[in-house]
Amino acid sequence: GAVVSQHPSRVICKSGTSVKIECRSLDFQATTMFWYRQFPKKSLMLMATSNEGSKATYEQGVEKDKFLINHASLTLSTLTVTSAHPEDSSFYICSARVRTGIPDTQYFGPGTRLTVL
Amino acid sequence: QQQVKQSPQSLIVQKGGISIINCAYENTAFDYFPWYQQFPGKGPALLIAIRPDVSEKKEGRFTISFNKSAKQFSLHIMDSQPGDSATYFCAASYGNKLVFGAGTILRVKS
């Protein structure tokens, strides 16, 4: 149980285009979903926290107009990187917090590798 | 205060040996301490977790030791196998947030 999927797993786009990444909790309802960014051989950096039906809370230094987060349902959150530039190239990982059971547990998706040319 | 310090940065262990990774924290508001395992190009997978009212938790070959007074916790991997080679992250949670350590790259030599 507690499976989180992400789509796509890899995306290559041209500078200036927008890219949407989906995060789904497959077998549970997630009260909260999180978006992280990870640089090579580095730790995970929390970008934003989203609760279903409400606006996302962004971490300091993360541009909310650039990284649009929508949490449409208890099983789906999307991250849209708008007007992507090469410096946005990174590994983006979502996680979902279970609604029941151990409330603090976050289960992570497999990640999405974004390359902006 | 929000940091979780993890050491060592990298670790090489012989097959069958014990791998030990250490973490320390400052914020006493942290109330949940998970460990994650990450393979290259994949998302982190929850390995084992502990709460501060417990001093040790064991699941198979993985054991967390927790020292509340010292604000330290560690992961022990017994009988380490080449398949355990991965990056391990400790984390600490308060409220909604997980704070991650910097990660330890473990290589188990066969």
Short mmCIF file of C-alpha atoms in Angstrom, two decimals:
data_model
loop_
_atom_site.label_atom_id
_atom_site.label_comp_id
_atom_site.label_asym_id
_atom_site.label_seq_id
_atom_site.Cartn_x
_atom_site.Cartn_y
_atom_site.Cartn_z
CA GLY A 1 0.00 0.00 0.00
CA ALA A 2 0.85 3.73 0.08
CA VAL A 3 1.92 4.02 -3.54
CA VAL A 4 2.54 7.42 -5.07
CA SER A 5 2.98 7.81 -8.81
CA GLN A 6 4.36 10.66 -10.86
CA HIS A 7 3.97 11.43 -14.51
CA PRO A 8 5.98 11.95 -16.58
CA SER A 9 9.13 10.30 -15.28
CA ARG A 10 11.28 12.33 -17.65
CA VAL A 11 10.61 15.46 -19.68
CA ILE A 12 12.78 17.54 -21.94
CA CYS A 13 11.47 20.91 -23.01
CA LYS A 14 12.63 24.08 -24.68
CA SER A 15 13.35 27.20 -22.72
CA GLY A 16 10.23 29.34 -22.28
CA THR A 17 7.71 26.51 -22.37
CA SER A 18 5.63 25.26 -19.45
CA VAL A 19 5.71 21.76 -18.08
CA LYS A 20 3.10 20.03 -15.94
CA ILE A 21 3.98 17.19 -13.56
CA GLU A 22 1.28 15.04 -12.00
CA CYS A 23 1.44 13.36 -8.61
CA ARG A 24 -1.13 10.77 -7.64
CA SER A 25 -1.68 8.73 -4.50
CA LEU A 26 -2.89 5.42 -5.92
CA ASP A 27 -4.27 3.52 -2.98
CA PHE A 28 -4.92 6.09 -0.28
CA GLN A 29 -6.28 9.55 0.23
CA ALA A 30 -3.67 12.17 0.99
CA THR A 31 -4.52 15.04 3.29
CA THR A 32 -1.46 16.86 2.16
CA MET A 33 0.94 16.61 -0.74
CA PHE A 34 4.41 18.04 -0.91
CA TRP A 35 6.71 19.01 -3.75
CA TYR A 36 10.46 18.71 -3.44
CA ARG A 37 13.36 19.52 -5.65
CA GLN A 38 16.60 17.58 -5.60
CA PHE A 39 19.90 18.53 -7.20
CA PRO A 40 22.45 15.82 -8.09
CA LYS A 41 23.93 14.20 -5.01
CA LYS A 42 22.08 16.61 -2.77
CA SER A 43 19.29 16.34 -0.27
CA LEU A 44 15.63 17.07 -0.90
CA MET A 45 14.52 20.68 -0.72
CA LEU A 46 10.88 21.30 0.12
CA MET A 47 9.33 23.67 -2.38
CA ALA A 48 5.71 23.78 -1.29
CA THR A 49 2.97 22.09 0.68
CA SER A 50 -0.50 21.70 -0.74
CA ASN A 51 -3.77 20.72 0.86
CA GLU A 52 -6.72 19.60 -1.20
CA GLY A 53 -8.93 22.48 -2.21
CA SER A 54 -6.74 25.24 -0.82
CA LYS A 55 -3.80 27.31 -1.97
CA ALA A 56 -0.33 25.88 -1.66
CA THR A 57 2.10 27.15 0.93
CA TYR A 58 5.46 27.92 -0.61
CA GLU A 59 8.83 27.79 1.11
CA GLN A 60 10.92 30.91 1.32
CA GLY A 61 12.68 31.64 -1.95
CA VAL A 62 10.34 29.55 -4.11
CA GLU A 63 8.53 31.63 -6.73
CA LYS A 64 4.86 30.79 -6.55
CA ASP A 65 4.18 32.33 -9.96
CA LYS A 66 6.81 30.12 -11.51
CA PHE A 67 5.92 26.89 -9.77
CA LEU A 68 2.14 26.60 -9.89
CA ILE A 69 0.65 23.95 -7.67
CA ASN A 70 -2.89 22.67 -7.91
CA HIS A 71 -4.31 20.10 -5.51
CA ALA A 72 -7.57 19.24 -7.18
CA SER A 73 -8.51 16.16 -5.17
CA LEU A 74 -7.36 13.95 -2.30
CA THR A 75 -5.39 11.86 -4.77
CA LEU A 76 -4.00 14.34 -7.29
CA SER A 77 -1.65 17.28 -7.15
CA THR A 78 0.04 18.96 -10.11
CA LEU A 79 3.15 21.11 -10.36
CA THR A 80 3.44 23.36 -13.39
CA VAL A 81 6.82 24.90 -14.11
CA THR A 82 5.95 28.00 -16.10
CA SER A 83 8.30 29.57 -18.64
CA ALA A 84 10.95 27.03 -17.81
CA HIS A 85 14.62 27.96 -18.09
CA PRO A 86 17.75 25.79 -17.95
CA GLU A 87 18.25 26.61 -14.26
CA ASP A 88 14.90 24.91 -13.56
CA SER A 89 16.39 21.61 -14.71
CA SER A 90 16.24 19.30 -11.74
CA PHE A 91 14.70 16.19 -10.21
CA TYR A 92 11.24 17.00 -8.88
CA ILE A 93 9.71 14.64 -6.36
CA CYS A 94 6.28 14.71 -4.79
CA SER A 95 5.16 13.05 -1.61
CA ALA A 96 1.81 12.41 -0.02
CA ARG A 97 0.87 12.25 3.60
CA VAL A 98 -1.59 9.54 4.53
CA ARG A 99 -4.96 10.49 5.90
CA THR A 100 -5.19 7.56 8.29
CA GLY A 101 -2.66 5.38 10.03
CA ILE A 102 0.62 7.02 10.96
CA PRO A 103 -0.22 10.64 10.18
CA ASP A 104 3.33 11.88 9.89
CA THR A 105 4.41 9.44 7.23
CA GLN A 106 5.18 10.82 3.82
CA TYR A 107 5.33 8.47 0.88
CA PHE A 108 7.33 9.62 -2.10
CA GLY A 109 6.75 9.35 -5.80
CA PRO A 110 9.45 8.07 -8.16
CA GLY A 111 10.42 11.57 -9.25
CA THR A 112 10.39 13.48 -12.53
CA ARG A 113 13.62 14.46 -14.26
CA LEU A 114 13.13 17.83 -15.97
CA THR A 115 15.68 19.00 -18.51
CA VAL A 116 15.23 22.46 -19.99
CA LEU A 117 17.24 23.10 -23.14
CA GLN B 1 17.37 24.87 14.72
CA GLN B 2 15.66 23.37 11.69
CA GLN B 3 18.66 21.40 10.58
CA VAL B 4 19.32 17.73 10.79
CA LYS B 5 23.01 16.92 10.61
CA GLN B 6 23.89 13.59 9.05
CA SER B 7 27.20 11.76 8.94
CA PRO B 8 29.16 10.30 7.33
CA GLN B 9 28.74 11.74 3.84
CA SER B 10 29.78 8.43 2.34
CA LEU B 11 30.44 4.97 3.68
CA ILE B 12 32.01 1.82 2.29
CA VAL B 13 31.24 -1.44 4.06
CA GLN B 14 32.17 -5.02 3.28
CA LYS B 15 29.38 -7.44 2.55
CA GLY B 16 28.10 -8.89 5.80
CA GLY B 17 29.31 -5.94 7.83
CA ILE B 18 27.35 -3.38 9.82
CA SER B 19 26.60 0.01 8.29
CA ILE B 20 26.04 2.83 10.75
CA ILE B 21 24.72 6.26 9.86
CA ASN B 22 24.28 8.98 12.44
CA CYS B 23 22.03 12.01 12.68
CA ALA B 24 21.67 14.83 15.16
CA TYR B 25 19.05 17.52 15.59
CA GLU B 26 18.48 20.62 17.68
CA ASN B 27 14.78 21.31 17.56
CA THR B 28 13.03 19.47 20.40
CA ALA B 29 9.71 20.00 18.61
CA PHE B 30 10.62 17.20 16.21
CA ASP B 31 8.44 14.22 17.07
CA TYR B 32 8.93 11.70 14.30
CA PHE B 33 12.17 10.44 12.81
CA PRO B 34 12.04 8.43 9.57
CA TRP B 35 14.84 7.03 7.46
CA TYR B 36 14.58 6.92 3.70
CA GLN B 37 16.51 4.89 1.14
CA GLN B 38 17.00 6.31 -2.34
CA PHE B 39 18.39 4.59 -5.42
CA PRO B 40 19.71 6.69 -8.33
CA GLY B 41 16.94 8.21 -10.40
CA LYS B 42 14.24 7.09 -7.97
CA GLY B 43 12.22 8.71 -5.23
CA PRO B 44 13.05 8.05 -1.56
CA ALA B 45 11.42 5.01 -0.02
CA LEU B 46 10.49 4.90 3.65
CA LEU B 47 12.70 2.37 5.39
CA ILE B 48 11.94 2.62 9.07
CA ALA B 49 10.79 5.32 11.50
CA ILE B 50 10.74 5.99 15.21
CA ARG B 51 9.11 8.31 17.71
CA PRO B 52 11.09 9.89 20.58
CA ASP B 53 9.35 7.87 23.27
CA VAL B 54 11.10 4.74 22.02
CA SER B 55 14.84 4.15 22.28
CA GLU B 56 15.16 1.47 19.64
CA LYS B 57 13.18 0.00 16.79
CA LYS B 58 14.13 -2.99 14.71
CA GLU B 59 12.71 -4.14 11.41
CA GLY B 60 14.56 -7.02 9.83
CA ARG B 61 18.17 -5.99 9.28
CA PHE B 62 17.44 -2.32 9.97
CA THR B 63 17.55 -0.83 13.47
CA ILE B 64 17.06 2.74 14.61
CA SER B 65 18.66 3.75 17.89
CA PHE B 66 17.32 6.93 19.42
CA ASN B 67 18.91 9.00 22.19
CA LYS B 68 16.48 11.71 23.20
CA SER B 69 18.73 13.43 25.73
CA ALA B 70 21.58 13.68 23.24
CA LYS B 71 19.20 14.54 20.38
CA GLN B 72 20.79 11.91 18.21
CA PHE B 73 19.55 8.93 16.27
CA SER B 74 21.23 6.39 14.10
CA LEU B 75 20.49 3.72 11.53
CA HIS B 76 22.22 0.36 11.75
CA ILE B 77 22.12 -2.01 8.80
CA MET B 78 23.13 -5.47 9.90
CA ASP B 79 24.59 -8.03 7.48
CA SER B 80 24.92 -5.32 4.81
CA GLN B 81 24.41 -6.54 1.24
CA PRO B 82 25.44 -5.09 -2.13
CA GLY B 83 21.76 -4.45 -2.79
CA ASP B 84 21.77 -2.04 0.16
CA SER B 85 24.06 0.27 -1.80
CA ALA B 86 22.05 3.48 -2.04
CA THR B 87 21.75 6.94 -0.53
CA TYR B 88 20.21 7.06 2.92
CA PHE B 89 18.51 10.12 4.34
CA CYS B 90 17.51 10.66 7.92
CA ALA B 91 14.70 13.09 8.52
CA ALA B 92 12.85 14.74 11.35
CA SER B 93 9.28 15.84 11.35
CA TYR B 94 7.28 18.47 13.17
CA GLY B 95 3.78 19.41 12.20
CA ASN B 96 3.51 19.12 8.48
CA LYS B 97 7.16 19.30 7.57
CA LEU B 98 9.97 16.86 7.05
CA VAL B 99 13.49 18.17 7.43
CA PHE B 100 16.07 16.00 5.71
CA GLY B 101 19.67 15.32 6.50
CA ALA B 102 22.24 15.77 3.76
CA GLY B 103 22.33 12.08 2.91
CA THR B 104 24.87 9.26 3.16
CA ILE B 105 26.03 7.36 0.09
CA LEU B 106 26.47 3.75 1.14
CA ARG B 107 28.44 1.31 -0.93
CA VAL B 108 28.56 -2.31 0.11
CA LYS B 109 31.47 -4.18 -1.44
CA SER B 110 30.96 -7.82 -2.32
#
